[in-house]
CSV table of N, CA, C and O in Angstrom, one decimal:
chain,number,residue,atom,x,y,z
A,126,GLN,N,-13.4,2.0,12.7
A,126,GLN,CA,-12.8,1.6,11.3
A,126,GLN,C,-11.2,2.3,11.6
A,126,GLN,O,-11.0,3.3,11.9
A,127,LEU,N,-10.4,1.4,11.3
A,127,LEU,CA,-8.8,1.6,11.4
A,127,LEU,C,-8.5,2.0,10.0
A,127,LEU,O,-8.8,1.7,9.1
A,128,HIS,N,-7.6,3.0,10.0
A,128,HIS,CA,-6.8,3.6,8.9
A,128,HIS,C,-5.5,3.4,8.7
A,128,HIS,O,-4.9,3.9,9.7
A,129,LEU,N,-4.8,3.1,7.9
A,129,LEU,CA,-3.7,3.3,7.3
A,129,LEU,C,-3.4,4.6,6.8
A,129,LEU,O,-4.1,5.4,6.2
A,130,VAL,N,-2.0,5.0,6.8
A,130,VAL,CA,-1.7,6.3,6.2
A,130,VAL,C,-0.9,6.0,5.0
A,130,VAL,O,0.3,5.7,5.1
A,131,GLU,N,-1.2,6.3,3.9
A,131,GLU,CA,-0.4,6.3,2.8
A,131,GLU,C,0.2,7.9,2.3
A,131,GLU,O,-0.2,8.8,2.4
A,132,SER,N,1.2,7.6,1.5
A,132,SER,CA,1.9,8.7,0.8
A,132,SER,C,2.9,8.3,-0.3
A,132,SER,O,3.0,6.9,-0.5
A,133,GLY,N,3.2,9.3,-1.2
A,133,GLY,CA,4.2,8.9,-2.1
A,133,GLY,C,3.7,9.1,-3.5
A,133,GLY,O,4.3,8.9,-4.4
A,134,GLY,N,2.3,9.0,-3.6
A,134,GLY,CA,1.8,9.2,-4.9
A,134,GLY,C,2.2,10.5,-5.9
A,134,GLY,O,2.6,11.4,-5.1
A,135,GLY,N,1.9,10.6,-7.1
A,135,GLY,CA,2.1,11.8,-7.7
A,135,GLY,C,2.0,11.5,-9.3
A,135,GLY,O,1.6,10.5,-9.7
A,136,LEU,N,2.6,12.5,-9.8
A,136,LEU,CA,2.7,12.6,-11.4
A,136,LEU,C,4.0,12.0,-11.9
A,136,LEU,O,5.0,12.7,-11.3
A,137,VAL,N,4.1,11.1,-12.8
A,137,VAL,CA,5.3,10.6,-13.2
A,137,VAL,C,5.3,10.3,-14.7
A,137,VAL,O,4.3,9.9,-15.2
A,138,GLN,N,6.3,10.5,-15.4
A,138,GLN,CA,6.2,10.2,-16.7
A,138,GLN,C,6.4,8.5,-17.2
A,138,GLN,O,6.9,7.9,-16.0
A,139,PRO,N,6.1,8.0,-18.1
A,139,PRO,CA,6.0,6.8,-18.4
A,139,PRO,C,7.6,6.2,-18.3
A,139,PRO,O,8.4,6.9,-18.7
A,140,GLY,N,7.9,5.0,-17.7
A,140,GLY,CA,9.1,4.4,-17.7
A,140,GLY,C,9.7,5.1,-16.3
A,140,GLY,O,11.0,4.7,-16.0
A,141,GLY,N,9.1,6.1,-15.5
A,141,GLY,CA,9.7,6.4,-14.4
A,141,GLY,C,9.3,5.5,-13.3
A,141,GLY,O,8.7,4.5,-13.2
A,142,SER,N,9.6,6.1,-12.1
A,142,SER,CA,9.5,5.3,-10.8
A,142,SER,C,8.8,6.0,-9.6
A,142,SER,O,9.1,7.4,-9.8
A,143,LEU,N,8.3,5.4,-8.6
A,143,LEU,CA,7.7,6.0,-7.5
A,143,LEU,C,7.7,5.0,-6.5
A,143,LEU,O,7.6,4.0,-6.7
A,144,ARG,N,7.6,5.5,-5.2
A,144,ARG,CA,7.8,4.7,-4.0
A,144,ARG,C,6.7,5.1,-3.1
A,144,ARG,O,6.8,6.2,-2.6
A,145,LEU,N,5.8,4.2,-2.9
A,145,LEU,CA,4.5,4.5,-2.1
A,145,LEU,C,5.0,3.9,-0.8
A,145,LEU,O,5.7,3.0,-0.4
A,146,SER,N,4.5,4.7,0.5
A,146,SER,CA,4.5,4.3,1.8
A,146,SER,C,3.3,4.1,2.5
A,146,SER,O,2.3,4.9,2.2
A,147,CYS,N,3.3,3.4,3.4
A,147,CYS,CA,2.2,3.2,4.2
A,147,CYS,C,2.5,3.0,5.6
A,147,CYS,O,3.3,1.6,6.1
A,148,ALA,N,1.9,3.3,6.6
A,148,ALA,CA,1.9,3.5,8.0
A,148,ALA,C,1.0,3.1,8.7
A,148,ALA,O,-0.3,3.2,8.5
A,149,ALA,N,1.2,2.0,9.7
A,149,ALA,CA,0.3,1.5,10.4
A,149,ALA,C,-0.4,2.2,11.5
A,149,ALA,O,0.4,3.0,12.0
A,150,PRO,N,-1.7,2.2,11.9
A,150,PRO,CA,-2.1,2.9,13.0
A,150,PRO,C,-1.8,2.5,14.1
A,150,PRO,O,-1.5,1.4,14.4
A,151,ARG,N,-1.7,3.5,15.2
A,151,ARG,CA,-1.1,2.9,16.6
A,151,ARG,C,-1.9,1.8,17.1
A,151,ARG,O,-1.3,1.1,17.8
A,152,SER,N,-3.2,1.6,16.7
A,152,SER,CA,-3.9,0.5,17.3
A,152,SER,C,-3.7,-0.9,16.9
A,152,SER,O,-4.0,-1.9,17.6
A,153,ILE,N,-2.7,-1.0,15.7
A,153,ILE,CA,-2.5,-2.5,15.4
A,153,ILE,C,-1.0,-2.6,15.4
A,153,ILE,O,-0.5,-3.5,15.0
A,154,THR,N,-0.4,-1.7,15.7
A,154,THR,CA,1.1,-1.7,15.5
A,154,THR,C,1.6,-3.0,16.4
A,154,THR,O,2.6,-3.5,16.2
A,155,SER,N,1.1,-3.4,17.7
A,155,SER,CA,1.6,-4.3,18.6
A,155,SER,C,1.2,-5.6,17.8
A,155,SER,O,1.8,-6.8,18.3
A,156,VAL,N,0.3,-5.7,17.0
A,156,VAL,CA,0.3,-7.1,16.2
A,156,VAL,C,0.4,-7.0,14.8
A,156,VAL,O,-0.1,-7.8,13.8
A,157,PHE,N,1.2,-6.0,14.4
A,157,PHE,CA,1.7,-5.5,13.1
A,157,PHE,C,2.3,-6.8,12.2
A,157,PHE,O,1.8,-7.3,11.2
A,158,ASN,N,2.9,-7.7,13.0
A,158,ASN,CA,3.5,-8.7,12.4
A,158,ASN,C,2.4,-9.8,11.9
A,158,ASN,O,3.0,-10.8,11.1
A,159,SER,N,1.3,-9.7,12.6
A,159,SER,CA,0.4,-10.8,12.2
A,159,SER,C,-0.3,-10.7,11.0
A,159,SER,O,-1.2,-11.4,10.5
A,160,HIS,N,-0.2,-9.1,10.6
A,160,HIS,CA,-1.0,-8.9,9.2
A,160,HIS,C,-0.2,-9.2,8.0
A,160,HIS,O,0.9,-9.3,7.9
A,161,VAL,N,-0.9,-9.6,7.1
A,161,VAL,CA,-0.7,-9.7,5.6
A,161,VAL,C,-0.9,-8.1,5.1
A,161,VAL,O,-2.0,-7.7,5.2
A,162,MET,N,0.2,-7.4,4.7
A,162,MET,CA,0.0,-6.2,4.1
A,162,MET,C,0.2,-6.2,2.6
A,162,MET,O,0.6,-6.7,1.9
A,163,ALA,N,-0.9,-5.5,2.0
A,163,ALA,CA,-1.1,-5.5,0.6
A,163,ALA,C,-1.2,-4.2,0.0
A,163,ALA,O,-1.7,-3.2,0.7
A,164,TRP,N,-0.8,-4.1,-1.4
A,164,TRP,CA,-1.4,-2.7,-2.0
A,164,TRP,C,-2.5,-3.2,-2.9
A,164,TRP,O,-2.3,-4.2,-3.9
A,165,TYR,N,-3.7,-2.4,-3.2
A,165,TYR,CA,-4.6,-2.7,-4.1
A,165,TYR,C,-4.6,-1.3,-5.3
A,165,TYR,O,-4.0,-0.2,-4.5
A,166,ARG,N,-5.2,-1.4,-6.2
A,166,ARG,CA,-5.2,-0.1,-6.9
A,166,ARG,C,-6.9,0.0,-7.6
A,166,ARG,O,-7.5,-1.3,-7.9
A,167,GLN,N,-7.4,1.0,-7.7
A,167,GLN,CA,-8.6,1.4,-8.3
A,167,GLN,C,-8.7,2.2,-9.4
A,167,GLN,O,-8.1,3.4,-9.2
A,168,VAL,N,-9.4,2.1,-10.3
A,168,VAL,CA,-9.5,3.3,-11.6
A,168,VAL,C,-11.1,3.5,-11.6
A,168,VAL,O,-11.7,2.5,-11.2
A,169,PRO,N,-11.6,4.5,-11.8
A,169,PRO,CA,-13.0,4.9,-12.0
A,169,PRO,C,-13.6,3.8,-12.7
A,169,PRO,O,-13.1,3.8,-14.0
A,170,GLY,N,-14.8,3.3,-12.2
A,170,GLY,CA,-15.6,2.3,-13.0
A,170,GLY,C,-15.2,0.8,-12.9
A,170,GLY,O,-15.8,0.0,-13.7
A,171,LYS,N,-14.0,0.8,-12.3
A,171,LYS,CA,-13.6,-0.7,-12.4
A,171,LYS,C,-13.4,-1.1,-10.8
A,171,LYS,O,-13.4,-0.2,-9.8
A,172,GLN,N,-13.3,-2.4,-10.6
A,172,GLN,CA,-13.3,-3.0,-9.4
A,172,GLN,C,-11.7,-2.7,-8.9
A,172,GLN,O,-10.9,-2.6,-9.5
A,173,ARG,N,-11.9,-2.6,-7.2
A,173,ARG,CA,-10.5,-2.6,-6.7
A,173,ARG,C,-9.6,-3.9,-7.1
A,173,ARG,O,-10.4,-4.8,-6.9
A,174,GLU,N,-8.3,-3.8,-7.2
A,174,GLU,CA,-7.5,-5.3,-7.8
A,174,GLU,C,-6.3,-5.1,-6.9
A,174,GLU,O,-5.8,-4.2,-6.6
A,175,MET,N,-5.8,-6.4,-6.3
A,175,MET,CA,-4.8,-6.4,-5.7
A,175,MET,C,-3.5,-6.2,-6.6
A,175,MET,O,-3.4,-7.0,-7.9
A,176,VAL,N,-2.6,-5.6,-6.1
A,176,VAL,CA,-1.2,-5.4,-6.9
A,176,VAL,C,-0.3,-6.3,-6.2
A,176,VAL,O,0.5,-7.0,-7.1
A,177,ALA,N,0.1,-6.1,-4.9
A,177,ALA,CA,0.9,-7.1,-4.3
A,177,ALA,C,0.5,-7.1,-2.7
A,177,ALA,O,-0.1,-6.4,-2.2
A,178,GLN,N,1.0,-8.3,-2.4
A,178,GLN,CA,1.0,-8.5,-0.8
A,178,GLN,C,2.1,-9.1,-0.4
A,178,GLN,O,2.8,-9.9,-0.9
A,179,ALA,N,2.3,-8.8,1.0
A,179,ALA,CA,3.5,-9.6,1.7
A,179,ALA,C,3.2,-10.0,3.1
A,179,ALA,O,2.6,-9.2,3.8
A,180,SER,N,3.4,-11.2,3.4
A,180,SER,CA,3.5,-11.8,4.7
A,180,SER,C,4.8,-11.8,5.4
A,180,SER,O,5.6,-11.2,4.5
A,181,LEU,N,5.0,-12.3,6.5
A,181,LEU,CA,6.3,-12.3,6.9
A,181,LEU,C,7.2,-13.3,6.1
A,181,LEU,O,8.4,-13.0,6.0
A,182,ARG,N,6.6,-14.1,5.6
A,182,ARG,CA,7.4,-15.2,4.9
A,182,ARG,C,7.3,-15.2,3.2
A,182,ARG,O,8.3,-15.7,2.7
A,183,SER,N,6.4,-14.3,2.8
A,183,SER,CA,6.4,-14.5,1.4
A,183,SER,C,5.7,-13.2,0.7
A,183,SER,O,5.3,-12.5,1.3
A,184,THR,N,5.8,-12.9,-0.4
A,184,THR,CA,5.2,-12.1,-1.4
A,184,THR,C,4.5,-12.6,-2.5
A,184,THR,O,4.7,-13.7,-3.1
A,185,ASN,N,3.3,-12.0,-3.2
A,185,ASN,CA,2.8,-12.2,-4.2
A,185,ASN,C,2.4,-11.2,-4.9
A,185,ASN,O,2.0,-10.1,-4.4
A,186,TYR,N,2.6,-11.1,-6.4
A,186,TYR,CA,2.2,-9.8,-7.2
A,186,TYR,C,1.2,-10.3,-8.2
A,186,TYR,O,1.1,-11.4,-8.9
A,187,ALA,N,0.4,-9.5,-8.7
A,187,ALA,CA,-0.5,-9.6,-9.8
A,187,ALA,C,0.5,-9.5,-11.0
A,187,ALA,O,1.5,-9.0,-10.9
A,188,ASP,N,0.0,-10.4,-12.0
A,188,ASP,CA,1.0,-10.7,-13.3
A,188,ASP,C,1.4,-9.3,-13.9
A,188,ASP,O,2.3,-9.1,-14.3
A,189,PHE,N,0.4,-8.3,-13.8
A,189,PHE,CA,0.7,-7.3,-14.7
A,189,PHE,C,1.6,-6.1,-13.9
A,189,PHE,O,2.0,-5.2,-14.6
A,190,VAL,N,2.1,-6.5,-12.8
A,190,VAL,CA,3.3,-5.8,-12.1
A,190,VAL,C,4.5,-6.5,-11.8
A,190,VAL,O,5.5,-6.1,-11.5
A,191,LYS,N,4.5,-7.9,-12.0
A,191,LYS,CA,5.6,-8.7,-11.9
A,191,LYS,C,6.9,-8.2,-12.5
A,191,LYS,O,6.8,-7.8,-13.8
A,192,GLY,N,8.0,-8.1,-11.8
A,192,GLY,CA,9.3,-7.9,-12.5
A,192,GLY,C,9.4,-6.2,-12.6
A,192,GLY,O,10.5,-5.6,-12.9
A,193,ARG,N,8.4,-5.3,-12.2
A,193,ARG,CA,8.4,-4.1,-12.2
A,193,ARG,C,8.2,-3.4,-10.7
A,193,ARG,O,8.6,-2.3,-10.3
A,194,PHE,N,7.3,-3.9,-9.9
A,194,PHE,CA,6.9,-3.5,-8.6
A,194,PHE,C,7.5,-4.3,-7.7
A,194,PHE,O,7.6,-5.7,-7.9
A,195,THR,N,7.9,-4.1,-6.5
A,195,THR,CA,8.3,-4.6,-5.3
A,195,THR,C,7.7,-4.1,-4.0
A,195,THR,O,7.8,-3.0,-3.8
A,196,ILE,N,7.1,-5.2,-3.4
A,196,ILE,CA,6.6,-4.7,-2.0
A,196,ILE,C,7.5,-5.1,-0.9
A,196,ILE,O,8.3,-6.2,-1.1
A,197,SER,N,7.7,-4.3,0.1
A,197,SER,CA,8.6,-4.8,1.1
A,197,SER,C,8.0,-4.0,2.5
A,197,SER,O,7.0,-3.3,2.5
A,198,ARG,N,8.2,-4.8,3.7
A,198,ARG,CA,7.8,-4.3,4.8
A,198,ARG,C,9.0,-4.1,6.0
A,198,ARG,O,10.1,-4.7,5.9
A,199,ASP,N,8.9,-3.1,6.8
A,199,ASP,CA,9.6,-2.7,7.8
A,199,ASP,C,9.0,-2.9,9.3
A,199,ASP,O,8.2,-2.1,9.6
A,200,ASN,N,9.1,-4.2,9.7
A,200,ASN,CA,8.2,-4.5,10.7
A,200,ASN,C,8.7,-3.7,12.0
A,200,ASN,O,8.1,-3.5,12.9
A,201,ALA,N,9.9,-3.4,12.0
A,201,ALA,CA,10.3,-2.3,13.3
A,201,ALA,C,9.6,-0.9,13.1
A,201,ALA,O,9.1,-0.6,14.2
A,202,LYS,N,9.6,-0.5,12.0
A,202,LYS,CA,8.9,0.8,11.7
A,202,LYS,C,7.3,0.6,11.6
A,202,LYS,O,6.6,1.6,11.4
A,203,LYS,N,6.8,-0.5,11.4
A,203,LYS,CA,5.2,-0.8,11.0
A,203,LYS,C,5.0,-0.2,9.7
A,203,LYS,O,3.9,0.6,9.9
A,204,LYS,N,5.7,-0.2,8.9
A,204,LYS,CA,5.4,0.3,7.6
A,204,LYS,C,5.7,-0.8,6.5
A,204,LYS,O,6.2,-1.9,6.6
A,205,VAL,N,4.9,-0.4,5.2
A,205,VAL,CA,5.0,-1.3,4.2
A,205,VAL,C,5.4,-0.2,2.8
A,205,VAL,O,4.7,0.9,2.8
A,206,TYR,N,5.9,-0.8,1.9
A,206,TYR,CA,6.3,0.0,0.9
A,206,TYR,C,6.1,-0.5,-0.5
A,206,TYR,O,5.8,-1.7,-0.6
A,207,LEU,N,5.6,0.1,-1.7
A,207,LEU,CA,5.4,0.0,-2.9
A,207,LEU,C,6.5,0.4,-3.6
A,207,LEU,O,6.4,1.6,-4.0
A,208,GLN,N,7.6,-0.3,-4.2
A,208,GLN,CA,8.7,0.5,-5.2
A,208,GLN,C,8.2,0.0,-6.5
A,208,GLN,O,8.0,-1.0,-6.9
A,209,MET,N,7.6,1.2,-7.2
A,209,MET,CA,7.2,0.9,-8.7
A,209,MET,C,8.2,1.6,-9.7
A,209,MET,O,8.4,2.7,-9.6
A,210,ASN,N,8.6,0.7,-10.6
A,210,ASN,CA,9.5,1.1,-11.6
A,210,ASN,C,8.8,0.8,-13.0
A,210,ASN,O,8.0,0.3,-13.1
A,211,SER,N,9.4,1.6,-13.9
A,211,SER,CA,8.9,1.1,-15.4
A,211,SER,C,7.5,1.3,-15.4
A,211,SER,O,6.7,0.7,-16.0
A,212,LEU,N,7.1,2.5,-14.9
A,212,LEU,CA,5.6,2.8,-15.0
A,212,LEU,C,5.1,3.2,-16.1
A,212,LEU,O,5.8,3.5,-17.0
A,213,LYS,N,3.9,2.4,-16.4
A,213,LYS,CA,3.1,2.5,-17.6
A,213,LYS,C,1.8,3.5,-17.4
A,213,LYS,O,1.3,3.5,-16.4
A,214,PRO,N,1.2,4.1,-18.5
A,214,PRO,CA,0.0,4.9,-18.2
A,214,PRO,C,-1.0,3.8,-17.8
A,214,PRO,O,-1.9,4.6,-16.9
A,215,GLU,N,-1.1,2.6,-18.0
A,215,GLU,CA,-2.2,1.9,-17.4
A,215,GLU,C,-2.1,1.8,-15.9
A,215,GLU,O,-2.8,0.9,-15.4
A,216,ASP,N,-0.8,2.1,-15.4
A,216,ASP,CA,-0.8,1.9,-13.8
A,216,ASP,C,-1.5,3.1,-13.4
A,216,ASP,O,-1.3,3.2,-11.9
A,217,THR,N,-1.9,4.2,-14.1
A,217,THR,CA,-2.7,5.3,-13.5
A,217,THR,C,-3.7,4.7,-12.8
A,217,THR,O,-4.7,4.1,-12.9
A,218,ALA,N,-3.8,5.0,-11.2
A,218,ALA,CA,-5.0,4.6,-10.5
A,218,ALA,C,-4.8,5.2,-9.0
A,218,ALA,O,-3.7,6.0,-8.9
A,219,VAL,N,-5.9,5.0,-8.2
A,219,VAL,CA,-5.6,5.3,-6.8
A,219,VAL,C,-5.1,4.1,-6.2
A,219,VAL,O,-5.9,3.0,-6.3
A,220,TYR,N,-4.0,4.3,-5.5
A,220,TYR,CA,-3.4,3.2,-4.9
A,220,TYR,C,-3.8,3.2,-3.2
A,220,TYR,O,-3.5,4.1,-2.8
A,221,TYR,N,-4.0,1.8,-2.7
A,221,TYR,CA,-4.7,1.7,-1.5
A,221,TYR,C,-3.8,0.6,-0.6
A,221,TYR,O,-3.6,-0.3,-1.3
A,222,CYS,N,-3.5,1.1,0.5
A,222,CYS,CA,-2.8,0.2,1.4
A,222,CYS,C,-3.9,-0.7,2.2
A,222,CYS,O,-5.0,-0.2,2.5
A,223,HIS,N,-3.6,-2.0,2.3
A,223,HIS,CA,-4.8,-2.7,3.0
A,223,HIS,C,-3.9,-3.7,4.1
A,223,HIS,O,-2.9,-4.5,3.8
A,224,ALA,N,-4.5,-3.8,5.3
A,224,ALA,CA,-3.9,-4.7,6.4
A,224,ALA,C,-4.7,-5.7,6.5
A,224,ALA,O,-5.9,-5.4,7.0
A,225,ILE,N,-4.3,-6.9,6.6
A,225,ILE,CA,-5.3,-8.2,6.7
A,225,ILE,C,-4.6,-8.9,7.8
A,225,ILE,O,-3.7,-9.2,7.6
A,226,ASN,N,-5.6,-9.0,8.9
A,226,ASN,CA,-5.4,-9.9,10.0
A,226,ASN,C,-6.1,-11.4,9.8
A,226,ASN,O,-7.4,-11.2,10.0
A,227,PRO,N,-5.5,-12.3,9.8
A,227,PRO,CA,-6.0,-13.7,9.4
A,227,PRO,C,-6.9,-14.2,10.6
A,227,PRO,O,-7.7,-15.0,10.4
A,228,ASP,N,-6.6,-13.6,11.7
A,228,ASP,CA,-7.2,-14.0,12.9
A,228,ASP,C,-8.4,-13.3,13.4
A,228,ASP,O,-9.4,-13.8,14.3
A,229,ASN,N,-8.5,-12.0,13.2
A,229,ASN,CA,-9.3,-11.0,13.6
A,229,ASN,C,-9.8,-9.9,12.8
A,229,ASN,O,-8.9,-8.9,12.6
A,230,SER,N,-10.7,-10.3,11.8
A,230,SER,CA,-10.9,-9.2,10.7
A,230,SER,C,-11.4,-7.9,11.3
A,230,SER,O,-11.4,-6.8,10.6
A,231,ALA,N,-11.7,-7.8,12.6
A,231,ALA,CA,-11.7,-6.5,13.4
A,231,ALA,C,-10.6,-5.7,13.3
A,231,ALA,O,-10.7,-4.3,13.5
A,232,LEU,N,-9.4,-6.3,13.1
A,232,LEU,CA,-8.2,-5.4,12.8
A,232,LEU,C,-7.7,-5.2,11.5
A,232,LEU,O,-6.7,-4.9,11.4
A,233,ASN,N,-8.5,-5.5,10.6
A,233,ASN,CA,-8.5,-5.0,9.1
A,233,ASN,C,-8.5,-3.6,9.0
A,233,ASN,O,-9.1,-2.9,9.5
A,234,ALA,N,-7.5,-3.3,7.9
A,234,ALA,CA,-7.5,-1.6,7.8
A,234,ALA,C,-7.4,-1.2,6.4
A,234,ALA,O,-6.5,-2.0,5.5
A,235,TRP,N,-7.9,-0.1,6.0
A,235,TRP,CA,-7.4,0.6,4.7
A,235,TRP,C,-7.0,1.8,5.1
A,235,TRP,O,-7.1,2.5,5.9
A,236,GLY,N,-6.1,2.1,4.0
A,236,GLY,CA,-5.7,3.4,3.8
A,236,GLY,C,-6.9,4.4,3.2
A,236,GLY,O,-7.7,3.9,2.3
A,237,GLN,N,-6.6,5.8,3.0
A,237,GLN,CA,-7.4,6.6,2.3
A,237,GLN,C,-7.2,6.7,0.8
A,237,GLN,O,-7.8,7.2,0.0
A,238,GLY,N,-6.0,6.1,0.3
A,238,GLY,CA,-5.7,5.9,-1.1
A,238,GLY,C,-4.7,7.2,-1.4
A,238,GLY,O,-4.7,8.3,-1.0
A,239,THR,N,-3.9,6.9,-2.3
A,239,THR,CA,-2.9,7.9,-2.8
A,239,THR,C,-2.9,7.8,-4.4
A,239,THR,O,-2.9,6.8,-5.0
A,240,GLU,N,-3.2,8.8,-5.0
A,240,GLU,CA,-3.1,8.9,-6.6
A,240,GLU,C,-1.8,8.9,-7.2
A,240,GLU,O,-1.0,9.6,-7.0
A,241,VAL,N,-1.7,7.9,-8.3
A,241,VAL,CA,-0.6,7.9,-9.1
A,241,VAL,C,-1.1,8.1,-10.6
A,241,VAL,O,-2.1,7.3,-10.9
A,242,THR,N,-0.6,9.1,-11.3
A,242,THR,CA,-0.7,9.4,-12.6
A,242,THR,C,0.6,9.2,-13.2
A,242,THR,O,1.6,9.8,-13.1
A,243,VAL,N,0.4,8.3,-14.3
A,243,VAL,CA,1.5,8.1,-15.4
A,243,VAL,C,0.9,8.7,-16.8
A,243,VAL,O,0.4,8.1,-17.5
A,244,SER,N,1.9,9.8,-17.1
A,244,SER,CA,1.5,10.5,-18.1
A,244,SER,C,2.6,11.4,-18.7
A,244,SER,O,3.3,11.8,-17.9
A,245,ALA,N,2.7,11.6,-19.9
A,245,ALA,CA,3.7,12.2,-20.6
A,245,ALA,C,3.4,13.7,-20.4
A,245,ALA,O,4.2,14.7,-20.6
């Protein structure tokens, strides 16, 4: 099982910002550019849902974060980021980084999750 390493979660007030980071494990750094990188989130009792994803050529966002969140990738550093602005209490969740290799599912990976709490 391959693991990504996330950081950047925490407690923030409504309207605030956080930036999540995700680093690829050494085992996939040589093929990092082949991966679609994504952020998912999950709250207790609900299914994990896609927040944003980025290939080399395009990005895609869930409707509930459009205009507020931005996904970016640094292919040289083998990292992906999620800039979250105008945070709302309903954004409270555990956020997971996910690497998807379209050609070899054995190279897919998840992070351990980082908790984001939006509360006054």
